[in-house]
Amino acid sequence: MPILHWLTREEDLKISGQAPYRLIEPVDEYSYGDMTTGNMIIQGDNLDALKALLPYYAGKAKCIYIDPPYNTKSAFQHYDDNLEHTKWLEVIYPRLEILRDLLKEDGSIWISIDDNEVHYLKIILDEIFGRKNFITNVVWQKKVSPANDALWFSGDHEHLLVYAKNKNLWRPNRLEKDATQQKFYNNPDDDPRGPWNSTAYTCAKTAEERPNLYYPIINPYTGKEVWPKKTRVWAFSQDRHEQNQREKKIYWGKDGTAKMPRFKKFLEGSKNVVPRSIWSYQDAGHTQESMIEGTILFGENRFSTPKPEKLIYKILRIATSNNDLILDSFLGSGTTAAVAHKIGRRYIGIEMSISAETHCSPRLRKVIDGEQGGISKIINWQGGGGFRFYRLGTPIFDENGSIRKGITFAQLGAHAWFSETKTPLPKIPDSPLLGIHGDTAYYLLFNGILKDKSVNGGNVLTSKVLESLPRHDGTKVIYGERCLFSASRLKECQITFKHTPYDIKGR
Ligand SMILES: C[S@@+](CC[C@H](N)C(=O)[O-])C[C@H]1O[C@@H](n2cnc3c(N)ncnc32)[C@H](O)[C@@H]1O
């Protein structure tokens, strides 16, 4: 498969593996509301933050939306967008690799981008997510009126590149008809069933091909017999036509004299529609709208490049259902988190800059208190819920690979389990048995989990320690500081011994 090459590609491909595993630590000052929701805002570089999430959230996010800096060579107030092209690829590539690991098997990733980098991004996404998992390139019309001062073209649109983790497993939700689509429904005959639009009563087949669909019908207003044209047949069998007549679903024009009838399709009860790949500003919002939303939320300190809530609302309705987990690792002013919160999804947002404190946290506080901007009125938002704010803490392992002081059994256990299974630890155990995956049991001897911190004590594999472990009659992987068993004894007991911390590796 053709791949993209850039100056530092070889080194950049190692970045995600080399990033440290850090702790994430709650900060009460910027948290708000119900602390049990699991919603998280993390302040810090998303490379480390995503890595910190891996042992707990690998394969859990149903939808990832990101709006990374576009490399537009313009310095914005809140962050530096003026990265070299190579540097941009260096930033985006390793993050996309970890994001893929965090995505659910039936999940999707949506990336906002403009013309500057979209084609490069498509190629690296093909490499990381697989070309076969590409879903579409949505074109979002972001501007209402053209930028008439543009030297070449008015940049009226942006892209949303959409990939599934596994295209065979992912399906978009169909949406109710939007305002533009509803405009095609009206009610010229005051039908009590409400607005309708009509489709042809005939279809393109000949009488020879479908003789049962070629028959005369009577216009009830004029009493005249009507036949389809020679090259066409009725779209309905005779029985179905009679049913249509009984149900008053046939339209013969305002005064009943139309040459051909039409079939009435009512808006109410009509099928939801498949998502289309061009999104108008009427339907998905526009940049002016997001600026107004920002001014209402933050006054003069509004964020420089926010997305409109309607855009995110549309994405999340297509890509998620109630209570699904959404991840945005370039959170900016918190739009994704605010919309996810209002529509009952769980979320994790990561933002490196001070706007985590000055925009994301205060915005979500307002949302919890019932803020009425953005999509609030459309979905009748009443407030409630909560989130916890976090910052990145120390790396779990120091530069020599040793476990840092203060690391708990649960923290190291989550990493050891992830290192072996590439899945999050289902529950924090209260014994050295972390869990069973496949046919293998995984144990961690650490921090006196056996209440014995003496030399040769609970962190060292001895016969006495083995006896005290929850039993598993099969293969066992045991992490510990040292092992006093001979190689033949380990084999006999079906044990693979691994050293903490050196054998704990993530991605
Ligand atoms: C285009 S803005 C996102 C705007 C957002 N969609 C909104 O509606 O407010 C990109 C954000 O990514 C943040 N960012 C850039 N690099 C980052 C990194 N390495 N880690 C975390 N955040 C980062 C920037 O600080 C900026 O706030």
Coordinates of C-alpha atoms and ligand atoms in Angstrom, one line a residue:
M1 CA 0.0 0.0 0.0
P2 CA 1.4 3.5 -0.8
I3 CA 2.3 5.3 2.4
L4 CA 3.3 8.9 3.2
H5 CA 6.9 9.7 3.8
W6 CA 8.2 12.7 5.7
L7 CA 11.6 13.8 7.1
T8 CA 11.2 12.4 10.6
R9 CA 8.7 9.5 9.9
E10 CA 10.9 6.7 11.3
E11 CA 11.3 8.5 14.7
D12 CA 7.7 9.7 14.7
L13 CA 6.5 6.1 14.4
K14 CA 8.2 5.3 17.7
I15 CA 6.7 8.2 19.7
S16 CA 3.5 6.6 20.9
G17 CA 5.4 3.6 22.2
Q18 CA 7.9 5.8 24.0
A19 CA 5.5 8.1 25.6
P20 CA 5.4 7.5 29.4
Y21 CA 2.5 6.1 31.3
R22 CA 1.4 8.8 33.7
L23 CA -1.1 9.0 36.5
I24 CA -4.1 11.3 36.1
E25 CA -5.0 13.2 39.2
P26 CA -8.4 14.8 40.1
V27 CA -8.5 18.5 40.7
D28 CA -11.6 19.4 42.8
E29 CA -11.4 23.2 42.1
Y30 CA -12.4 22.7 38.5
S31 CA -14.7 19.8 38.9
Y32 CA -18.5 20.3 39.3
G33 CA -21.8 18.5 39.9
D34 CA -22.3 14.8 40.3
M35 CA -18.9 13.1 40.7
T36 CA -20.2 9.6 39.9
T37 CA -20.9 10.2 36.2
G38 CA -17.4 9.2 35.0
N39 CA -17.3 12.3 32.7
M40 CA -13.7 13.5 32.6
I41 CA -11.9 16.7 31.5
I42 CA -8.1 16.2 31.4
Q43 CA -5.7 19.1 31.2
G44 CA -2.5 18.1 29.6
D45 CA -0.8 17.1 26.4
N46 CA -3.0 14.5 24.7
L47 CA -0.1 12.2 23.9
D48 CA 0.5 11.5 27.6
A49 CA -3.2 11.8 28.5
L50 CA -4.3 9.3 25.8
K51 CA -1.5 6.9 27.0
A52 CA -2.7 7.3 30.6
L53 CA -6.2 6.3 29.5
L54 CA -5.1 3.2 27.6
P55 CA -5.0 0.7 30.5
Y56 CA -8.5 1.8 31.6
Y57 CA -10.3 2.7 28.3
A58 CA -8.8 0.7 25.5
G59 CA -11.6 -0.4 23.1
K60 CA -14.2 1.6 25.0
A61 CA -14.9 4.8 23.0
K62 CA -17.9 4.5 20.7
C63 CA -17.0 7.8 19.0
I64 CA -13.9 9.9 18.8
Y65 CA -14.3 13.4 17.4
I66 CA -11.2 15.6 17.1
D67 CA -10.6 19.1 15.7
P68 CA -6.8 19.4 15.7
P69 CA -5.0 22.5 14.7
Y70 CA -5.3 22.8 10.9
N71 CA -1.8 24.0 10.2
T72 CA -3.2 27.1 8.6
K73 CA -0.1 29.2 9.4
S74 CA -2.1 31.7 11.5
A75 CA -1.4 32.2 15.2
F76 CA -4.6 32.0 17.2
Q77 CA -5.0 33.6 20.5
H78 CA -5.2 30.4 22.5
Y79 CA -2.8 28.1 20.8
D80 CA 0.0 28.1 18.2
D81 CA -1.3 26.7 14.9
N82 CA 1.9 27.6 13.0
L83 CA 3.5 24.2 13.0
E84 CA 5.8 23.1 10.2
H85 CA 4.2 20.6 7.9
T86 CA 6.5 17.8 9.1
K87 CA 5.9 18.9 12.7
W88 CA 2.1 18.6 12.2
L89 CA 2.5 15.0 11.0
E90 CA 4.8 14.3 13.9
V91 CA 2.1 15.5 16.3
I92 CA -0.9 13.9 14.6
Y93 CA 0.5 10.4 13.7
P94 CA 1.3 9.0 17.2
R95 CA -1.9 10.4 18.6
L96 CA -4.0 8.7 15.9
E97 CA -2.3 5.4 16.7
I98 CA -3.4 5.6 20.4
L99 CA -6.8 6.9 19.5
R100 CA -7.3 3.8 17.4
D101 CA -6.5 1.6 20.4
L102 CA -9.1 3.5 22.4
L103 CA -11.9 3.1 19.9
K104 CA -14.5 0.4 20.3
E105 CA -14.6 -2.4 17.7
D106 CA -18.0 -1.0 16.4
G107 CA -16.9 2.7 16.9
S108 CA -16.0 5.5 14.5
I109 CA -13.6 8.4 14.4
W110 CA -14.5 11.8 13.0
I111 CA -11.8 14.4 12.2
S112 CA -12.4 18.0 11.3
I113 CA -9.8 19.4 8.9
D114 CA -9.5 21.9 6.1
D115 CA -7.9 21.9 2.7
N116 CA -4.4 22.5 4.0
E117 CA -3.8 19.0 5.4
V118 CA -6.9 16.9 4.4
H119 CA -5.1 15.0 1.7
Y120 CA -2.1 14.1 3.9
L121 CA -4.3 13.2 6.7
K122 CA -6.4 10.9 4.5
I123 CA -3.2 8.9 3.6
I124 CA -2.0 8.5 7.2
L125 CA -5.6 7.6 8.3
D126 CA -5.6 4.9 5.6
E127 CA -2.4 3.6 7.0
I128 CA -3.5 3.6 10.7
F129 CA -7.2 2.7 10.4
G130 CA -7.0 0.7 7.1
R131 CA -8.2 1.9 3.8
K132 CA -11.1 -0.6 3.9
N133 CA -12.5 1.2 7.0
F134 CA -12.8 4.6 5.3
I135 CA -16.5 5.7 5.5
T136 CA -16.7 9.1 3.9
N137 CA -15.4 12.7 3.6
V138 CA -18.3 14.9 4.8
V139 CA -18.2 18.4 3.4
W140 CA -19.5 20.9 5.9
Q141 CA -20.6 24.3 4.5
K142 CA -19.3 26.4 7.3
K143 CA -20.0 29.9 5.9
V144 CA -23.2 31.7 5.2
S145 CA -21.8 34.3 2.9
P146 CA -18.6 34.4 0.9
A147 CA -15.4 36.0 2.1
N148 CA -15.3 38.6 -0.7
D149 CA -11.8 39.8 0.3
A150 CA -10.3 36.4 -0.6
L151 CA -7.6 36.6 -3.3
W152 CA -8.5 33.3 -4.8
F153 CA -11.5 31.4 -3.4
S154 CA -13.7 32.0 -0.5
G155 CA -13.0 29.0 1.8
D156 CA -16.6 28.1 2.5
H157 CA -16.3 24.5 3.6
E158 CA -14.4 22.1 5.9
H159 CA -14.0 18.4 5.8
L160 CA -14.9 15.7 8.3
L161 CA -12.9 12.5 7.5
V162 CA -14.8 9.5 9.0
Y163 CA -13.4 6.1 9.6
A164 CA -14.8 3.1 11.4
K165 CA -12.5 0.9 13.5
N166 CA -14.2 -2.0 11.6
K167 CA -16.5 -1.0 8.7
N168 CA -18.3 -4.3 8.9
L169 CA -19.4 -3.7 12.4
W170 CA -20.2 0.1 12.3
R171 CA -23.5 1.5 11.0
P172 CA -24.6 5.1 11.2
N173 CA -27.8 6.0 13.0
R174 CA -30.4 7.3 10.6
L175 CA -31.7 10.8 11.5
E176 CA -35.1 12.5 11.4
K177 CA -35.5 14.7 8.4
D178 CA -33.9 18.1 8.9
A179 CA -35.5 21.5 8.2
T180 CA -34.4 21.5 4.5
Q181 CA -35.8 18.1 3.9
Q182 CA -39.0 18.9 5.7
K183 CA -39.6 21.9 3.4
F184 CA -40.5 19.4 0.7
Y185 CA -43.6 18.4 2.7
N186 CA -46.7 20.5 2.6
N187 CA -50.5 20.1 2.8
P188 CA -52.3 21.6 -0.2
D189 CA -55.5 19.6 0.5
D190 CA -55.5 20.2 4.3
D191 CA -55.1 16.5 5.0
P192 CA -55.8 15.9 8.7
R193 CA -52.7 13.6 8.8
G194 CA -50.5 16.6 8.3
P195 CA -47.8 17.5 5.7
W196 CA -47.0 15.1 2.9
N197 CA -45.1 15.0 -0.3
S198 CA -45.8 12.9 -3.3
T199 CA -44.1 10.4 -5.6
A200 CA -45.0 9.1 -9.1
Y201 CA -47.8 6.5 -9.3
T202 CA -46.0 4.8 -12.2
C203 CA -42.6 3.3 -12.7
A204 CA -40.5 2.5 -15.8
K205 CA -41.5 -1.0 -17.0
T206 CA -43.5 -2.0 -20.1
A207 CA -46.9 -3.7 -20.0
E208 CA -45.2 -6.8 -21.5
E209 CA -42.7 -7.0 -18.7
R210 CA -45.2 -6.5 -15.8
P211 CA -48.8 -7.2 -17.1
N212 CA -50.2 -7.4 -13.6
L213 CA -49.2 -3.7 -13.1
Y214 CA -50.9 -2.6 -16.4
Y215 CA -54.6 -2.0 -15.8
P216 CA -57.0 0.9 -16.0
I217 CA -57.8 3.0 -12.9
I218 CA -60.7 5.5 -12.5
N219 CA -60.2 9.1 -11.5
P220 CA -62.9 9.5 -8.8
Y221 CA -63.3 13.2 -9.6
T222 CA -63.9 13.0 -13.4
G223 CA -65.0 9.3 -13.7
K224 CA -62.4 8.9 -16.5
E225 CA -60.4 5.7 -17.1
V226 CA -56.6 6.3 -16.8
W227 CA -53.8 4.1 -18.1
P228 CA -50.1 4.3 -17.6
K229 CA -48.0 5.4 -20.7
K230 CA -46.9 2.5 -22.9
T231 CA -43.3 2.5 -21.5
R232 CA -44.5 2.5 -17.9
V233 CA -46.7 0.5 -15.4
W234 CA -48.4 1.4 -12.2
A235 CA -46.1 1.3 -9.1
F236 CA -48.8 -0.8 -7.2
S237 CA -50.7 -4.0 -7.8
Q238 CA -54.5 -3.6 -8.3
D239 CA -55.2 -4.8 -4.7
R240 CA -52.7 -2.3 -3.3
H241 CA -54.2 0.5 -5.5
E242 CA -57.6 -0.2 -4.0
Q243 CA -56.1 0.0 -0.5
N244 CA -54.5 3.3 -1.4
Q245 CA -57.8 4.6 -2.6
R246 CA -59.6 3.5 0.7
E247 CA -56.8 5.1 2.7
K248 CA -57.1 8.4 0.6
K249 CA -53.4 8.3 -0.3
I250 CA -53.9 9.2 -4.0
Y251 CA -53.7 12.8 -5.1
W252 CA -55.3 13.9 -8.4
G253 CA -54.2 17.6 -8.2
K254 CA -55.9 20.6 -6.5
D255 CA -59.1 20.4 -8.6
G256 CA -58.9 16.6 -9.2
T257 CA -58.2 16.9 -12.9
A258 CA -54.5 15.9 -13.1
K259 CA -53.7 13.5 -16.0
M260 CA -51.8 11.2 -13.7
P261 CA -52.3 10.5 -10.0
R262 CA -49.6 10.8 -7.4
F263 CA -48.9 8.8 -4.2
K264 CA -49.0 10.8 -0.9
K265 CA -46.2 10.1 1.6
F266 CA -46.8 11.6 5.0
L267 CA -44.0 13.3 7.0
E268 CA -45.3 11.7 10.2
G269 CA -44.2 8.1 10.4
S270 CA -41.9 8.6 7.4
K271 CA -38.6 6.7 7.7
N272 CA -35.5 8.4 9.1
V273 CA -33.0 9.2 6.5
V274 CA -29.6 7.9 5.8
P275 CA -26.9 10.6 6.5
R276 CA -25.7 12.5 3.5
S277 CA -22.2 13.6 2.8
I278 CA -22.8 17.3 2.3
W279 CA -23.9 19.2 5.3
S280 CA -25.5 22.6 4.9
Y281 CA -25.0 25.4 7.5
Q282 CA -28.8 25.5 8.0
D283 CA -28.6 22.0 9.2
A284 CA -25.2 21.7 10.9
G285 CA -24.5 25.3 12.0
H286 CA -21.9 27.7 10.8
T287 CA -18.9 29.5 12.1
Q288 CA -20.7 32.8 12.8
E289 CA -23.2 30.8 14.9
S290 CA -20.3 29.3 16.9
M291 CA -18.8 32.8 17.5
I292 CA -22.2 34.0 18.8
E293 CA -22.4 30.9 21.0
G294 CA -18.9 31.6 22.3
T295 CA -19.7 35.3 23.0
I296 CA -22.8 34.3 25.0
L297 CA -20.7 31.8 27.0
F298 CA -17.4 33.8 27.5
G299 CA -18.0 37.4 26.4
E300 CA -14.8 39.0 25.1
N301 CA -12.8 36.0 26.1
R302 CA -14.5 33.8 23.6
F303 CA -12.5 31.0 22.0
S304 CA -11.0 31.8 18.6
T305 CA -12.0 28.6 16.6
P306 CA -15.0 26.9 18.2
K307 CA -17.3 24.6 16.4
P308 CA -21.0 25.2 16.5
E309 CA -22.9 22.9 18.8
K310 CA -25.2 21.9 16.0
L311 CA -22.3 20.3 14.0
I312 CA -21.2 18.2 17.0
Y313 CA -24.9 17.4 17.7
K314 CA -25.3 15.9 14.2
I315 CA -22.1 13.9 14.4
L316 CA -23.0 12.4 17.8
R317 CA -26.5 11.5 16.8
I318 CA -25.2 9.6 13.8
A319 CA -22.3 8.0 15.6
T320 CA -23.6 7.3 19.1
S321 CA -26.6 6.3 21.3
N322 CA -27.5 7.1 24.8
N323 CA -24.8 6.6 27.4
D324 CA -22.1 5.8 24.8
L325 CA -18.6 7.1 25.6
I326 CA -17.2 9.9 23.4
L327 CA -13.6 11.1 23.3
D328 CA -12.3 14.4 22.1
S329 CA -8.5 14.9 22.6
F330 CA -8.4 18.5 21.2
L331 CA -11.2 19.9 23.3
G332 CA -10.6 23.6 22.7
S333 CA -13.5 25.4 24.4
G334 CA -15.3 22.2 25.3
T335 CA -18.0 22.0 22.6
T336 CA -17.9 18.2 22.2
A337 CA -18.2 17.7 26.0
A338 CA -21.0 20.3 26.3
V339 CA -23.1 18.6 23.5
A340 CA -22.3 15.1 24.7
H341 CA -23.4 16.2 28.2
K342 CA -26.7 17.7 27.0
I343 CA -27.7 14.6 25.0
G344 CA -26.9 12.0 27.6
R345 CA -23.6 10.6 26.4
R346 CA -20.6 10.0 28.6
Y347 CA -17.4 11.8 27.6
I348 CA -13.7 12.3 28.1
G349 CA -12.2 15.6 26.9
I350 CA -8.5 16.5 26.8
E351 CA -7.1 20.0 26.4
M352 CA -3.6 21.0 26.8
S353 CA -3.9 24.8 27.1
I354 CA -5.2 27.1 29.8
S355 CA -8.6 27.0 28.1
A356 CA -9.2 23.7 30.0
E357 CA -9.6 25.9 33.0
T358 CA -10.9 29.1 31.4
H359 CA -13.3 27.6 28.9
C360 CA -14.0 23.9 29.2
S361 CA -14.6 23.8 33.0
P362 CA -16.7 27.0 33.3
R363 CA -18.7 26.0 30.2
L364 CA -19.6 22.6 31.6
R365 CA -20.5 24.2 34.9
K366 CA -23.0 26.4 33.0
V367 CA -24.3 23.4 31.2
I368 CA -24.9 21.6 34.5
D369 CA -26.7 24.7 35.8
G370 CA -29.0 24.6 32.8
E371 CA -27.3 26.9 30.2
Q372 CA -29.7 27.6 27.3
G373 CA -27.4 28.4 24.4
G374 CA -26.3 26.1 21.5
I375 CA -28.6 23.1 21.1
S376 CA -30.3 23.5 24.6
K377 CA -33.6 24.6 23.2
I378 CA -33.7 22.0 20.5
I379 CA -33.3 19.2 23.0
N380 CA -35.1 20.9 25.9
W381 CA -32.0 20.9 28.1
Q382 CA -32.8 21.3 31.8
G383 CA -29.4 20.9 33.5
G384 CA -27.9 18.3 35.8
G385 CA -25.1 15.8 35.8
G386 CA -21.4 16.4 36.5
F387 CA -17.8 16.0 35.5
R388 CA -14.4 15.6 37.2
F389 CA -11.4 17.7 36.1
Y390 CA -8.0 16.0 36.1
R391 CA -4.3 16.9 35.4
L392 CA -1.5 14.6 34.4
G393 CA 0.5 13.3 37.3
T394 CA 3.9 11.7 37.5
P395 CA 5.0 8.9 35.2
I396 CA 4.4 5.4 36.7
F397 CA 7.9 4.3 35.8
D398 CA 11.0 6.5 36.2
E399 CA 13.7 7.0 33.6
N400 CA 15.4 3.8 34.8
G401 CA 12.2 1.8 34.4
S402 CA 11.7 1.5 38.2
I403 CA 8.2 1.9 39.7
R404 CA 7.8 5.3 41.3
K405 CA 7.1 5.7 44.9
G406 CA 3.5 6.0 45.8
I407 CA 2.2 3.9 42.9
T408 CA -0.7 1.7 44.2
F409 CA -1.5 -2.0 43.5
A410 CA -4.6 -1.0 41.5
Q411 CA -2.6 1.4 39.3
L412 CA 0.2 -1.1 38.5
G413 CA -2.3 -3.9 38.2
A414 CA -4.2 -2.0 35.5
H415 CA -0.9 -1.5 33.6
A416 CA 0.2 -5.2 34.0
W417 CA -3.2 -6.4 32.9
F418 CA -3.3 -4.0 29.9
S419 CA 0.3 -5.0 29.0
E420 CA -0.8 -8.6 28.7
T421 CA -4.3 -8.4 27.3
K422 CA -4.5 -5.0 25.6
T423 CA -7.9 -4.6 27.4
P424 CA -8.9 -2.6 30.5
L425 CA -8.9 -4.4 33.8
P426 CA -12.6 -5.2 34.4
K427 CA -12.5 -4.5 38.1
I428 CA -9.9 -3.6 40.8
P429 CA -9.1 -6.9 42.5
D430 CA -8.7 -7.3 46.2
S431 CA -6.2 -10.1 45.8
P432 CA -3.0 -10.7 43.7
L433 CA -5.2 -12.4 41.0
L434 CA -5.9 -9.6 38.5
G435 CA -8.1 -11.8 36.4
I436 CA -8.3 -14.6 33.9
H437 CA -8.0 -13.9 30.1
G438 CA -8.4 -16.8 27.7
D439 CA -7.2 -19.7 29.7
T440 CA -4.4 -17.8 31.6
A441 CA -4.6 -16.3 35.0
Y442 CA -2.6 -13.1 35.7
Y443 CA -1.3 -12.3 39.1
L444 CA 0.6 -9.3 40.5
L445 CA 2.7 -9.4 43.6
F446 CA 3.2 -5.8 44.6
N447 CA 3.0 -3.4 47.4
G448 CA 2.3 -6.0 50.0
I449 CA -1.0 -7.0 48.6
L450 CA -0.5 -10.2 50.6
K451 CA 0.1 -7.9 53.7
D452 CA 3.8 -9.1 53.8
K453 CA 6.4 -6.4 52.8
S454 CA 9.4 -8.2 54.3
V455 CA 12.4 -9.2 52.3
N456 CA 11.6 -12.4 50.5
G457 CA 8.0 -11.6 51.5
G458 CA 4.8 -11.0 49.5
N459 CA 6.4 -9.5 46.4
V460 CA 8.6 -12.5 45.9
L461 CA 7.3 -15.8 44.4
T462 CA 8.0 -18.6 46.9
S463 CA 6.1 -21.8 47.6
K464 CA 4.4 -20.2 50.5
V465 CA 3.2 -17.3 48.4
L466 CA 2.1 -19.6 45.6
E467 CA 0.0 -21.5 48.1
S468 CA -1.7 -18.4 49.3
L469 CA -2.7 -17.2 45.8
P470 CA -6.3 -17.8 44.5
R471 CA -6.0 -21.2 42.7
H472 CA -6.0 -21.5 38.9
D473 CA -5.5 -25.0 37.4
G474 CA -3.9 -23.9 34.1
T475 CA -1.3 -21.5 32.8
K476 CA -0.4 -18.6 35.0
V477 CA 1.5 -15.4 34.5
I478 CA 2.9 -14.0 37.8
Y479 CA 4.4 -10.5 38.0
G480 CA 6.7 -10.0 41.0
E481 CA 10.0 -8.5 42.2
R482 CA 11.8 -11.8 42.4
C483 CA 11.2 -15.5 41.9
L484 CA 12.8 -18.3 44.1
F485 CA 11.5 -21.1 41.9
S486 CA 13.8 -23.1 39.6
A487 CA 13.0 -23.1 35.8
S488 CA 11.8 -26.8 36.1
R489 CA 9.5 -26.0 39.0
L490 CA 8.0 -23.0 37.1
K491 CA 7.4 -25.3 34.2
E492 CA 5.8 -28.0 36.4
C493 CA 3.5 -25.4 37.9
Q494 CA 2.6 -23.9 34.5
I495 CA 4.0 -20.5 35.6
T496 CA 5.6 -17.8 33.5
F497 CA 7.3 -15.4 35.9
K498 CA 7.7 -11.7 34.9
H499 CA 9.6 -9.0 36.6
T500 CA 7.9 -5.8 37.8
P501 CA 8.4 -3.3 36.4
Y502 CA 10.6 -4.3 33.4
D503 CA 8.2 -6.7 31.8
I504 CA 5.2 -4.3 32.0
K505 CA 5.0 -2.8 28.6
G506 CA 2.0 -1.1 27.0
R507 CA 1.8 -0.3 23.4
Ligands
LIG1 C1 -9.3 23.8 16.8 S1 -9.1 23.8 18.5 C2 -10.5 22.8 19.0 C3 -11.8 23.6 19.1 C4 -12.9 22.8 19.6 N1 -13.4 21.9 18.6 C5 -14.1 23.8 20.1 O1 -15.2 23.7 19.5 O2 -13.8 24.6 20.9 C6 -7.8 22.8 18.8 C7 -7.4 22.6 20.3 O3 -6.4 21.6 20.4 C8 -5.6 21.9 21.5 N2 -4.3 21.2 21.3 C9 -3.4 21.3 20.4 N3 -2.4 20.4 20.6 C10 -2.8 19.7 21.7 C11 -2.1 18.6 22.4 N4 -1.0 18.1 22.0 N5 -2.8 18.1 23.5 C12 -4.0 18.6 23.9 N6 -4.6 19.6 23.2 C13 -4.0 20.1 22.1 C14 -5.4 23.4 21.3 O4 -4.9 24.0 22.5 C15 -6.8 23.9 20.9 O5 -7.5 24.3 22.0

